Coordinates of C-alpha atoms in Angstrom, one line a residue:
Chain F
M1 CA -132.1 179.9 -90.0
E2 CA -129.0 182.0 -89.4
N3 CA -127.4 183.3 -92.6
Q4 CA -123.7 182.5 -93.0
D5 CA -122.5 186.2 -93.1
D6 CA -124.3 186.9 -89.8
K7 CA -122.8 183.8 -88.3
Y8 CA -119.3 184.9 -89.4
I9 CA -119.8 188.4 -88.1
D10 CA -120.9 187.0 -84.8
M11 CA -117.8 184.7 -84.7
Y12 CA -115.5 187.7 -85.4
K13 CA -117.1 189.7 -82.7
K14 CA -116.6 186.9 -80.2
M15 CA -112.9 186.7 -81.1
V16 CA -112.6 190.4 -80.6
L17 CA -114.4 190.1 -77.3
I18 CA -112.0 187.4 -76.1
R19 CA -108.9 189.3 -77.2
E20 CA -110.0 192.5 -75.5
F21 CA -111.2 190.6 -72.4
E22 CA -107.8 189.0 -71.9
K23 CA -106.1 192.4 -72.4
S24 CA -108.3 193.9 -69.6
I25 CA -107.6 191.0 -67.3
S26 CA -103.9 191.5 -67.8
K27 CA -104.2 195.2 -67.1
L28 CA -106.2 194.6 -64.0
Y29 CA -103.8 192.1 -62.7
K30 CA -100.8 194.4 -63.3
E31 CA -102.6 197.2 -61.4
G32 CA -103.0 194.7 -58.6
K33 CA -106.1 196.2 -56.9
Y34 CA -109.0 194.2 -58.2
I35 CA -107.3 191.0 -59.4
K36 CA -104.5 189.8 -57.2
N37 CA -104.0 186.1 -58.2
T38 CA -102.0 185.5 -61.4
Q39 CA -104.0 184.9 -64.6
I40 CA -103.7 182.3 -67.3
L41 CA -104.7 183.9 -70.6
C42 CA -105.6 182.4 -73.9
T43 CA -104.4 185.2 -76.1
G44 CA -103.7 183.9 -79.6
E45 CA -106.0 180.9 -79.2
E46 CA -109.3 182.6 -80.1
G47 CA -109.7 180.8 -83.3
V48 CA -109.8 177.4 -81.6
A49 CA -112.3 178.6 -79.0
V50 CA -114.7 180.4 -81.4
G51 CA -114.4 177.9 -84.3
L52 CA -115.2 175.0 -81.9
N53 CA -118.1 176.6 -80.1
A54 CA -119.7 177.8 -83.3
A55 CA -120.3 174.2 -84.1
L56 CA -122.1 173.4 -80.8
K57 CA -125.8 173.5 -80.1
R58 CA -127.7 174.5 -77.0
G59 CA -127.5 171.6 -74.5
D60 CA -124.0 170.5 -75.7
W61 CA -121.2 170.6 -73.2
I62 CA -117.6 171.8 -73.1
Q63 CA -115.0 170.8 -70.6
N64 CA -112.3 173.4 -70.4
A65 CA -108.6 173.0 -70.1
V66 CA -106.9 175.5 -67.8
R67 CA -106.5 178.4 -70.1
D68 CA -110.2 178.9 -70.3
H69 CA -111.7 182.4 -70.3
G70 CA -112.0 182.3 -74.0
M71 CA -113.8 179.0 -74.1
F72 CA -116.2 180.2 -71.4
L73 CA -117.1 183.3 -73.3
A74 CA -117.3 181.5 -76.7
K75 CA -119.7 178.9 -75.2
G76 CA -122.0 181.6 -74.1
G77 CA -121.0 182.0 -70.4
D78 CA -122.1 185.4 -69.0
I79 CA -119.3 188.0 -69.1
K80 CA -120.4 189.9 -65.9
S81 CA -120.6 186.7 -63.8
L82 CA -117.2 185.7 -65.2
M83 CA -115.6 189.0 -64.3
A84 CA -117.2 189.0 -60.8
E85 CA -115.9 185.4 -60.3
I86 CA -112.3 186.4 -61.3
M87 CA -112.6 189.2 -58.7
G88 CA -113.8 186.8 -56.1
R89 CA -117.2 188.4 -55.6
A90 CA -120.4 186.7 -54.3
N91 CA -122.3 187.0 -57.5
G92 CA -119.6 185.5 -59.6
C93 CA -120.6 182.4 -61.5
C94 CA -119.3 180.2 -58.7
K95 CA -120.1 182.6 -55.8
G96 CA -116.4 183.6 -55.7
K97 CA -115.6 180.1 -54.5
G98 CA -114.1 178.8 -57.8
G99 CA -112.1 181.6 -59.4
S100 CA -110.5 181.3 -62.9
Y101 CA -109.3 177.8 -62.3
H102 CA -112.8 176.4 -61.7
L103 CA -115.4 178.1 -63.8
D104 CA -118.6 176.0 -63.8
D105 CA -121.8 177.0 -65.6
P106 CA -124.2 174.1 -66.2
E107 CA -126.8 176.4 -67.7
A108 CA -124.4 177.3 -70.5
G109 CA -123.1 173.7 -70.7
I110 CA -119.7 174.6 -69.3
L111 CA -118.2 171.9 -67.1
G112 CA -116.1 173.1 -64.2
M113 CA -112.4 172.4 -64.7
C114 CA -109.7 172.3 -62.2
S115 CA -106.0 173.1 -61.9
I116 CA -105.2 169.4 -62.3
L117 CA -104.4 168.8 -66.0
A118 CA -106.1 166.1 -68.1
T119 CA -108.3 164.6 -65.3
P120 CA -111.3 166.7 -66.4
T121 CA -111.4 164.7 -69.7
S122 CA -112.5 161.8 -67.5
Y123 CA -115.6 163.4 -66.3
A124 CA -116.3 165.0 -69.7
T125 CA -116.4 161.4 -70.9
G126 CA -118.7 160.5 -68.1
V127 CA -121.1 163.3 -69.1
A128 CA -121.0 161.9 -72.6
F129 CA -121.9 158.5 -71.1
A130 CA -124.9 160.0 -69.5
C131 CA -126.0 161.8 -72.7
K132 CA -125.8 158.5 -74.5
Q133 CA -127.8 156.7 -71.8
K134 CA -130.5 159.4 -71.8
K135 CA -130.5 159.5 -75.6
N136 CA -130.7 163.3 -75.5
E137 CA -128.5 163.8 -78.6
H138 CA -126.2 166.1 -76.8
V139 CA -122.4 166.1 -77.5
V140 CA -119.5 166.8 -75.2
V141 CA -116.3 168.6 -76.3
S142 CA -113.3 167.8 -74.1
L143 CA -110.3 169.9 -74.2
I144 CA -106.7 168.9 -73.4
G145 CA -103.6 170.9 -74.0
D146 CA -100.3 169.6 -75.6
G147 CA -98.8 169.9 -72.1
A148 CA -101.5 167.6 -70.7
I149 CA -101.6 165.0 -73.4
N150 CA -99.1 162.7 -71.8
Y151 CA -101.3 162.0 -68.8
G152 CA -102.5 158.5 -68.6
I153 CA -106.1 159.1 -67.6
F154 CA -106.7 160.6 -71.0
Y155 CA -106.0 157.2 -72.6
E156 CA -108.2 155.4 -70.0
V157 CA -111.2 157.4 -71.0
V158 CA -110.5 157.5 -74.7
N159 CA -110.5 153.7 -74.6
M160 CA -113.9 153.7 -72.9
A161 CA -115.3 156.4 -75.2
A162 CA -114.3 154.2 -78.2
L163 CA -115.6 151.0 -76.5
W164 CA -119.0 152.5 -75.8
K165 CA -119.2 154.8 -78.8
L166 CA -119.7 157.9 -76.7
P167 CA -120.8 161.2 -78.1
I168 CA -117.6 163.1 -77.4
V169 CA -115.0 165.1 -79.4
Y170 CA -111.6 165.4 -77.8
V171 CA -109.6 168.5 -78.9
C172 CA -105.9 168.9 -78.2
V173 CA -105.2 172.6 -78.2
R174 CA -101.6 172.4 -79.4
N175 CA -100.4 175.9 -78.5
Q176 CA -96.7 174.6 -78.6
F177 CA -96.0 175.4 -74.9
V178 CA -96.4 173.7 -71.6
E179 CA -95.6 176.1 -68.8
M180 CA -92.0 177.2 -69.5
S181 CA -91.2 174.5 -72.1
Y182 CA -91.8 173.9 -75.7
S183 CA -94.1 170.9 -75.6
E184 CA -92.3 169.2 -78.4
R185 CA -89.5 168.3 -75.9
Y186 CA -91.9 165.7 -74.4
F187 CA -93.1 163.9 -77.5
P188 CA -90.9 161.1 -79.0
D189 CA -93.2 161.4 -82.0
Q190 CA -94.4 164.8 -83.0
D191 CA -97.5 163.5 -84.8
L192 CA -100.1 163.8 -82.1
T193 CA -102.9 162.6 -84.3
K194 CA -101.6 159.1 -83.6
R195 CA -102.4 159.4 -79.9
T196 CA -105.9 158.0 -80.2
E197 CA -105.2 155.7 -83.2
P198 CA -104.7 152.6 -81.0
Y199 CA -108.3 153.1 -79.8
G200 CA -109.8 152.9 -83.2
F201 CA -109.9 156.6 -84.3
K202 CA -107.1 158.7 -85.6
G203 CA -106.8 162.4 -84.9
I204 CA -107.6 165.1 -87.4
E205 CA -105.1 167.9 -87.6
V206 CA -106.3 171.4 -88.3
D207 CA -104.9 174.9 -88.4
G208 CA -106.5 176.2 -85.2
N209 CA -105.7 179.8 -86.2
D210 CA -108.0 179.5 -89.2
V211 CA -111.3 179.9 -87.4
L212 CA -113.3 178.7 -90.4
A213 CA -111.2 175.5 -90.8
M214 CA -111.6 175.0 -87.0
Y215 CA -115.4 175.4 -87.4
D216 CA -115.5 173.0 -90.3
V217 CA -113.5 170.2 -88.8
S218 CA -115.4 170.7 -85.4
S219 CA -118.8 170.6 -87.1
Q220 CA -118.0 167.3 -88.8
A221 CA -116.7 165.6 -85.6
I222 CA -119.6 167.0 -83.5
E223 CA -122.3 165.9 -85.9
K224 CA -120.7 162.5 -86.2
A225 CA -120.9 162.1 -82.4
R226 CA -124.4 163.4 -82.4
R227 CA -125.5 160.8 -84.9
G228 CA -124.1 158.0 -82.8
G229 CA -120.8 157.7 -84.7
G230 CA -118.7 157.7 -81.6
P231 CA -115.7 159.7 -80.5
S232 CA -113.3 161.9 -82.6
F233 CA -110.0 163.6 -81.9
I234 CA -108.9 166.9 -83.3
V235 CA -105.4 168.3 -83.0
A236 CA -105.8 172.1 -83.3
N237 CA -102.5 173.8 -84.1
T238 CA -102.1 177.3 -82.6
Y239 CA -99.7 179.4 -80.6
R240 CA -99.8 180.6 -77.1
A241 CA -99.1 184.3 -77.5
A242 CA -99.6 184.9 -73.8
N243 CA -97.0 183.7 -71.3
H244 CA -97.8 180.8 -69.1
T245 CA -99.2 183.1 -66.4
E246 CA -99.0 186.8 -66.1
K247 CA -96.2 186.4 -63.7
D248 CA -94.0 184.6 -66.3
P249 CA -91.7 186.9 -68.3
G250 CA -91.5 184.4 -71.2
L251 CA -87.8 184.4 -71.5
Y252 CA -87.8 180.9 -72.9
R253 CA -89.4 182.0 -76.2
K254 CA -87.3 181.8 -79.3
S255 CA -86.2 185.2 -80.5
G256 CA -88.6 186.7 -83.1
E257 CA -91.1 183.9 -82.8
L258 CA -93.9 185.9 -81.0
E259 CA -93.7 188.6 -83.7
I260 CA -94.3 186.1 -86.4
W261 CA -97.2 184.4 -84.7
T262 CA -98.9 187.6 -83.9
D263 CA -98.6 189.0 -87.5
E264 CA -101.4 189.3 -90.0
N265 CA -100.5 185.9 -91.6
H266 CA -100.6 183.9 -88.4
D267 CA -102.8 185.7 -85.8
P268 CA -106.3 184.1 -85.9
L269 CA -108.1 187.4 -85.3
L270 CA -106.1 189.4 -87.9
R271 CA -106.5 186.5 -90.4
F272 CA -110.3 186.3 -90.0
Q273 CA -110.5 190.1 -90.1
S274 CA -108.7 190.2 -93.5
Y275 CA -110.9 187.5 -94.9
L276 CA -114.1 189.2 -93.8
I277 CA -112.9 192.5 -95.3
K278 CA -111.8 190.9 -98.5
E279 CA -115.2 189.1 -98.8
E280 CA -116.9 192.4 -98.1
I281 CA -118.7 190.8 -95.1
I282 CA -117.4 193.6 -92.8
P283 CA -116.4 197.0 -94.2
D284 CA -112.9 197.9 -92.9
Y285 CA -114.2 201.1 -91.2
E286 CA -116.3 198.9 -88.9
V287 CA -113.3 197.2 -87.3
E288 CA -112.7 200.0 -84.9
A289 CA -116.4 200.3 -84.0
I290 CA -116.6 196.6 -83.3
K291 CA -113.5 196.8 -81.0
N292 CA -115.0 199.8 -79.2
A293 CA -118.4 198.1 -78.8
N294 CA -116.7 195.0 -77.2
R295 CA -114.5 197.2 -75.0
K296 CA -117.7 198.8 -73.7
I297 CA -119.2 195.4 -72.9
I298 CA -116.0 194.5 -71.0
N299 CA -115.9 197.8 -69.1
E300 CA -119.5 197.4 -68.1
A301 CA -118.6 193.9 -66.8
I302 CA -115.6 195.4 -64.9
E303 CA -117.8 198.1 -63.3
Y304 CA -120.4 195.4 -62.4
A305 CA -117.7 193.3 -60.8
K306 CA -116.0 196.1 -58.9
N307 CA -119.3 197.1 -57.4
S308 CA -120.3 193.5 -56.5
P309 CA -120.5 192.4 -52.9
W310 CA -117.8 190.2 -51.3
P311 CA -119.0 186.8 -50.0
E312 CA -120.1 186.9 -46.3
P313 CA -118.0 184.9 -43.8
Q314 CA -120.8 182.4 -43.4
A315 CA -120.3 181.5 -47.0
L316 CA -117.2 179.7 -46.0
Y317 CA -119.2 176.7 -44.8
E318 CA -121.9 176.9 -47.4
D319 CA -122.2 174.4 -50.3
I320 CA -119.8 171.8 -49.0
F321 CA -122.7 169.4 -49.2
A322 CA -125.7 169.6 -51.4
Chain W
M1 CA -143.5 143.7 -40.8
T2 CA -141.4 140.7 -39.9
D3 CA -137.6 140.6 -39.9
R4 CA -135.7 138.1 -41.9
I5 CA -132.3 136.9 -41.0
I6 CA -129.9 137.6 -43.9
D7 CA -126.2 138.3 -44.2
I8 CA -124.4 141.5 -45.2
R9 CA -123.6 140.4 -48.7
Q10 CA -127.3 139.8 -49.3
A11 CA -128.3 143.0 -47.6
I12 CA -126.0 145.0 -49.9
K13 CA -127.4 143.3 -53.0
E14 CA -130.9 144.0 -51.9
A15 CA -130.1 147.7 -51.4
I16 CA -128.6 147.9 -54.9
Y17 CA -131.5 146.1 -56.4
E18 CA -134.2 148.1 -54.7
E19 CA -132.7 151.4 -55.5
M20 CA -132.1 150.5 -59.2
K21 CA -135.7 149.4 -59.4
R22 CA -137.0 152.5 -57.7
D23 CA -134.9 155.0 -59.7
P24 CA -134.0 154.4 -63.4
S25 CA -131.1 156.8 -63.1
V26 CA -129.2 154.5 -60.7
I27 CA -126.4 152.5 -62.4
F28 CA -123.9 150.0 -61.1
M29 CA -120.5 150.0 -62.6
G30 CA -117.0 148.6 -62.0
Q31 CA -114.8 145.6 -62.8
D32 CA -116.9 142.4 -63.1
V33 CA -120.0 143.9 -61.5
S34 CA -122.2 141.8 -63.8
F35 CA -120.7 138.7 -62.2
Q36 CA -121.6 140.1 -58.7
V37 CA -125.2 140.8 -59.5
Q38 CA -125.9 138.3 -62.3
N39 CA -129.5 137.8 -61.2
M40 CA -130.2 141.5 -61.8
L41 CA -129.0 141.5 -65.4
P42 CA -132.3 140.3 -67.1
E43 CA -134.1 143.2 -65.4
F44 CA -131.6 146.0 -65.8
G45 CA -129.5 145.0 -68.7
T46 CA -125.9 146.0 -69.6
E47 CA -126.9 149.6 -69.9
R48 CA -127.3 149.9 -66.2
I49 CA -125.0 147.2 -65.0
I50 CA -121.7 148.1 -66.6
D51 CA -118.6 146.1 -66.6
T52 CA -115.8 148.6 -67.0
P53 CA -112.2 148.1 -68.2
F54 CA -109.7 147.8 -65.4
N55 CA -109.0 151.5 -64.8
E56 CA -109.8 152.8 -61.3
P57 CA -109.1 156.5 -62.2
G58 CA -111.1 156.2 -65.4
E59 CA -113.9 154.3 -63.8
V60 CA -114.3 156.9 -61.1
G61 CA -113.9 159.8 -63.6
I62 CA -116.7 158.4 -65.8
A63 CA -118.9 157.8 -62.7
M64 CA -118.3 161.5 -61.7
G65 CA -119.3 162.7 -65.1
A66 CA -122.3 160.4 -65.3
A67 CA -123.4 162.0 -62.0
I68 CA -123.0 165.5 -63.5
G69 CA -124.9 164.3 -66.5
G70 CA -128.0 163.2 -64.5
L71 CA -127.3 159.6 -63.6
R72 CA -126.7 158.2 -60.0
P73 CA -123.8 155.8 -60.3
I74 CA -122.6 153.3 -57.8
V75 CA -119.0 152.5 -58.7
D76 CA -117.5 149.4 -57.1
L77 CA -113.7 149.5 -56.7
H78 CA -113.5 146.2 -54.8
F79 CA -110.4 146.2 -52.6
F80 CA -110.0 149.3 -50.5
D81 CA -106.3 149.7 -51.4
F82 CA -107.2 150.2 -55.0
I83 CA -108.9 153.4 -54.3
A84 CA -105.4 155.0 -54.1
L85 CA -105.4 155.0 -57.9
A86 CA -108.4 157.2 -58.0
M87 CA -107.3 159.7 -55.2
D88 CA -106.9 162.6 -57.6
L89 CA -110.4 162.3 -58.8
I90 CA -111.9 161.8 -55.4
V91 CA -110.0 164.4 -53.5
N92 CA -109.3 167.1 -56.0
H93 CA -112.5 166.9 -58.1
I94 CA -115.4 164.9 -56.7
A95 CA -115.2 166.2 -53.1
K96 CA -114.8 169.8 -54.1
Y97 CA -117.0 170.2 -57.2
H98 CA -120.2 171.3 -55.4
Y99 CA -118.3 173.8 -53.3
M100 CA -116.2 175.2 -56.2
S101 CA -119.2 175.5 -58.4
G102 CA -120.9 177.7 -55.8
G103 CA -123.5 175.0 -55.2
K104 CA -124.6 174.8 -58.8
T105 CA -123.6 171.2 -59.5
S106 CA -123.9 168.2 -57.2
I107 CA -122.3 164.8 -57.5
P108 CA -124.7 162.1 -56.5
L109 CA -122.2 159.2 -56.5
V110 CA -121.5 156.2 -54.3
I111 CA -117.9 154.7 -54.4
R112 CA -118.0 151.3 -52.8
V113 CA -114.9 149.6 -51.5
S114 CA -114.3 146.5 -49.3
N115 CA -111.9 145.8 -46.4
H116 CA -110.0 142.6 -46.8
V117 CA -107.6 142.1 -43.9
L118 CA -106.9 138.7 -42.2
R119 CA -107.0 136.8 -45.5
G120 CA -103.2 136.6 -46.1
A121 CA -103.4 139.0 -49.0
G122 CA -100.5 141.1 -47.9
A123 CA -99.8 144.8 -47.6
S124 CA -101.4 146.2 -50.8
Q125 CA -104.7 144.3 -50.4
S126 CA -105.4 144.6 -46.7
Q127 CA -105.5 148.3 -45.8
S128 CA -108.3 150.2 -44.2
L129 CA -108.0 153.8 -45.5
E130 CA -111.1 155.5 -44.2
A131 CA -109.0 158.2 -42.5
W132 CA -108.0 159.5 -45.9
F133 CA -111.6 160.3 -46.8
A134 CA -112.7 161.5 -43.4
H135 CA -110.0 164.1 -43.8
I136 CA -111.4 165.7 -47.0
P137 CA -114.3 168.2 -46.7
G138 CA -117.1 167.3 -49.1
L139 CA -117.1 163.5 -48.7
I140 CA -119.5 161.4 -46.7
T141 CA -117.8 158.2 -45.3
I142 CA -119.9 155.2 -44.2
M143 CA -118.7 152.0 -42.6
P144 CA -121.5 149.7 -41.4
S145 CA -121.2 146.6 -39.2
T146 CA -124.5 144.8 -39.5
P147 CA -126.8 143.7 -42.3
Y148 CA -129.5 146.1 -41.1
D149 CA -127.2 149.1 -41.1
A150 CA -125.5 148.1 -44.4
K151 CA -128.7 147.9 -46.4
G152 CA -130.3 151.0 -44.8
L153 CA -127.2 153.1 -45.2
L154 CA -126.5 152.1 -48.7
K155 CA -130.0 153.0 -49.7
S156 CA -129.6 156.3 -48.1
A157 CA -126.2 156.8 -49.7
I158 CA -127.7 156.2 -53.2
R159 CA -130.5 158.7 -52.6
N160 CA -128.1 161.3 -51.2
N161 CA -127.0 164.0 -53.6
N162 CA -123.4 164.0 -52.3
P163 CA -120.4 161.7 -52.9
V164 CA -120.3 158.8 -50.5
I165 CA -117.5 156.4 -49.8
F166 CA -119.3 153.2 -48.7
I167 CA -117.0 150.7 -47.0
D168 CA -117.9 147.1 -46.3
H169 CA -115.7 144.3 -45.0
I170 CA -115.2 140.9 -46.7
N171 CA -114.8 139.2 -43.3
L172 CA -118.3 140.4 -42.3
N173 CA -120.0 139.4 -45.5
N174 CA -121.4 136.2 -44.0
T175 CA -122.5 137.7 -40.7
K176 CA -126.2 137.4 -40.4
G177 CA -128.7 139.8 -38.7
P178 CA -132.3 140.8 -38.7
V179 CA -133.4 143.0 -41.7
P180 CA -137.0 144.1 -42.1
E181 CA -139.1 142.8 -45.0
G182 CA -140.2 146.0 -46.5
E183 CA -138.8 149.4 -47.3
Y184 CA -136.6 151.2 -44.7
L185 CA -133.7 153.6 -44.6
V186 CA -131.0 154.2 -42.0
P187 CA -130.2 157.9 -41.7
I188 CA -126.7 159.1 -42.6
G189 CA -124.9 160.9 -39.8
K190 CA -126.5 159.0 -36.9
A191 CA -124.5 156.8 -34.5
D192 CA -126.0 153.7 -33.0
I193 CA -125.6 152.4 -29.4
K194 CA -125.2 148.7 -30.0
R195 CA -125.0 147.8 -26.4
K196 CA -125.9 150.0 -23.4
G197 CA -123.6 150.1 -20.4
K198 CA -122.4 152.4 -17.6
D199 CA -118.7 151.8 -16.9
L200 CA -116.8 152.4 -20.2
T201 CA -117.7 153.8 -23.6
I202 CA -116.2 151.9 -26.5
V203 CA -116.5 153.6 -29.9
A204 CA -115.7 151.0 -32.5
T205 CA -115.8 150.7 -36.2
Q206 CA -117.0 147.9 -38.5
S207 CA -115.6 144.4 -37.5
Q208 CA -114.3 145.9 -34.3
V209 CA -117.9 146.6 -33.3
I210 CA -118.4 142.8 -33.3
N211 CA -115.2 142.2 -31.4
S212 CA -116.2 144.9 -28.9
L213 CA -119.6 143.3 -28.3
N214 CA -118.0 139.9 -27.8
A215 CA -115.5 141.5 -25.4
A216 CA -118.3 143.2 -23.5
E217 CA -120.1 139.9 -22.9
K218 CA -117.0 138.6 -21.2
L219 CA -116.1 141.9 -19.3
I220 CA -119.6 142.0 -17.7
H221 CA -118.6 139.0 -15.6
E222 CA -115.7 141.1 -14.3
G223 CA -118.1 143.8 -13.3
I224 CA -117.2 146.0 -16.3
D225 CA -120.4 147.1 -18.1
C226 CA -119.4 148.5 -21.6
E227 CA -121.5 150.8 -23.8
V228 CA -120.6 150.0 -27.4
I229 CA -121.2 152.7 -29.9
D230 CA -121.0 152.2 -33.7
P231 CA -120.7 155.6 -35.5
R232 CA -121.9 153.9 -38.7
T233 CA -121.3 157.1 -40.6
L234 CA -117.7 158.1 -39.9
I235 CA -118.1 161.6 -41.4
P236 CA -120.4 163.5 -40.7
L237 CA -119.9 162.1 -37.2
D238 CA -122.6 162.0 -34.6
M239 CA -120.6 163.2 -31.7
E240 CA -123.6 164.0 -29.5
V241 CA -124.3 160.3 -28.9
I242 CA -120.6 159.7 -28.0
T243 CA -120.5 162.8 -25.7
N244 CA -123.7 161.8 -23.9
S245 CA -122.2 158.3 -23.3
I246 CA -119.0 159.7 -21.9
K247 CA -121.1 161.9 -19.5
K248 CA -122.5 158.6 -18.1
T249 CA -119.4 156.3 -18.2
H250 CA -116.5 158.8 -17.8
R251 CA -114.2 156.6 -19.8
L252 CA -113.5 156.2 -23.5
L253 CA -111.8 153.5 -25.5
V254 CA -111.7 153.8 -29.3
V255 CA -111.2 150.7 -31.4
N256 CA -110.4 151.0 -35.1
E257 CA -108.8 148.5 -37.4
S258 CA -106.5 150.8 -39.4
T259 CA -103.0 152.0 -38.5
P260 CA -102.8 154.5 -35.6
T261 CA -101.0 157.6 -36.9
C262 CA -103.6 160.2 -37.9
G263 CA -106.2 157.4 -38.1
Y264 CA -109.9 157.7 -37.4
A265 CA -109.5 156.7 -33.8
A266 CA -107.3 159.8 -33.3
E267 CA -110.2 162.0 -34.6
I268 CA -112.7 160.6 -32.1
M269 CA -110.2 161.1 -29.3
A270 CA -109.6 164.8 -30.4
R271 CA -113.3 165.5 -30.6
A272 CA -113.9 163.8 -27.2
C273 CA -111.3 166.1 -25.7
E274 CA -113.2 169.1 -27.2
T275 CA -116.7 168.0 -26.2
A276 CA -116.4 165.8 -23.1
W277 CA -113.2 166.8 -21.3
E278 CA -115.0 167.7 -18.0
F279 CA -116.7 164.2 -17.9
L280 CA -113.6 162.1 -18.3
D281 CA -112.0 160.3 -15.3
A282 CA -109.3 158.6 -17.2
P283 CA -107.2 159.3 -20.3
I284 CA -108.8 158.4 -23.6
M285 CA -107.3 155.3 -25.1
R286 CA -107.2 153.8 -28.5
L287 CA -106.7 150.3 -29.9
T288 CA -105.7 150.1 -33.5
S289 CA -103.7 147.9 -35.9
E290 CA -100.0 147.7 -35.4
N291 CA -98.1 150.5 -37.3
V292 CA -96.8 148.2 -40.0
P293 CA -97.7 147.2 -43.6
I294 CA -99.8 144.1 -43.2
P295 CA -97.6 141.1 -43.7
H296 CA -98.8 137.9 -45.5
S297 CA -97.9 135.2 -43.0
P298 CA -100.8 134.2 -40.7
A299 CA -98.3 134.1 -37.8
L300 CA -97.7 137.8 -38.3
E301 CA -100.9 139.0 -39.7
S302 CA -102.9 137.8 -36.7
L303 CA -100.8 140.0 -34.5
C304 CA -101.6 143.1 -36.4
I305 CA -105.3 143.6 -35.8
P306 CA -107.3 144.4 -32.7
D307 CA -109.2 141.4 -31.4
E308 CA -111.4 140.5 -28.4
E309 CA -108.5 139.7 -26.1
K310 CA -106.8 143.0 -26.8
I311 CA -110.0 144.9 -26.2
I312 CA -110.6 143.1 -22.9
E313 CA -107.0 143.9 -21.8
K314 CA -107.3 147.6 -22.7
A315 CA -110.7 147.9 -21.0
R316 CA -109.3 146.5 -17.8
K317 CA -106.4 148.9 -18.0
I318 CA -108.6 151.9 -18.4
L319 CA -110.9 150.8 -15.5
N320 CA -107.8 150.5 -13.3
M321 CA -106.7 154.1 -14.0

């Protein structure tokens, strides 16, 4: 049985990995040689990704929302096959066919998402339906952003999840933005925990930038689902430190806001780091070493991807049908 | 093995029953499906025959996820028109999932819909939308015309690991035909020559197969011997059978019940130009519904759809070219 300190160190390392990974992707995109299509980065949301995935077991599933490199890595997706996929290479996790907007890795329990917002929550719910039918005690976590939470299909499947007591946890990643708008513009009532209340279960609000709080709330909801207790809804408050895409200059941000949210009182990584140092779980001189170790892993993935083959022309017609 | 004479409604129910019995991962879901297959409830229960709330997008989404999770769902959307509600799921997700995942995840799913024209139901309950699905790579589209084909193709569709749009026709539900006693399958992607002939190839879909066969029985007395081909699987299309027929007859008429613009008939015509141009002695012609929303009044609705007389008239026209 894993000791708590080791678990926390592992979670911290994952957060660093995600932070550094997104920095590398941004750099590669700006250089324009190996990554040409614009990227959608999850900088600032590492607490949600890592806290949530720390509560999952092997065999459980996550269904990503669109800003999903972090979730992919936190769930245990392979970093080399992720990088190769982003670069469109044949040995990417989807043979170069999917790209960032459709990462699929059933081995790691990662459901492919799609550029269409909210719709993937419907097939996440379907996977939960199959898990219940098969009595395999697996749980599905279904992510939906605060930009996507007005889509009707979400409510259709939340209704069915409640009706059939499906083993699913819906998580609204409330990062405060939808594309170039503050998402609050689109809610007549800012309390998003009420969104699932008509279906028999109210949402639980959590500070998504407190990775341990995220882990705690997620664990409770996931284990409730696993025991047959039916669906839950978590509203994870965070902040989208990245712009919508790497093309977006972020001119709509309120002045000074980004500086606040990336400071040591708000940034999920810096907050967890302070906690671990204060609790003497990680000595402060190891922080740099951990960062460098993760950079090394990322650089190896970049080299792997750069040297990976392109798909052959005949791959164009492969895998249309099973 | 002897053949029994049963109708399409019965043939489809038999296919569902046999496949559910054979494979415990097959489930049947949709609005009021338990009413449709009441006699199967004691054997399969409400775990496998699932009445869903009325949510076409949600129903199809759940079915897709159930397929990813290891089940083999048949989801019944009833009227063809209502499939429009689920187009995002079918087009953007279900059709493309296997491809975008690099072949890692397949979607073994059957979406069943029924055509409903000539029943006075009006424009939003009378459309035949097969062209929408024929257009999207990654979907199999099936539209049978006989009990034998309906049962055999539905069984094949359920066993296939790809998403299938299975289209039946309420007006054909009561048409009877021979169906073998025991186990059999009809292969997906194979057309069927329903009537051999030498003067004109008629490629027809679903109820227009029946109209074309009836028209052929009259046309033979005028010395016009029609070969009637039923594609059965619209996509992937068995063009070889059609090309070989045109080699023999040199003339092609396509009869399809939907509206003409970018309809399925147009696809057959385009392909025939590509594969059989040198064998044609006359322009390819099509006979489709009128290019209108289907009106309610029987005085108007009856004008909309191809029928035996219109097929005969068109056949005569082609033979005189």
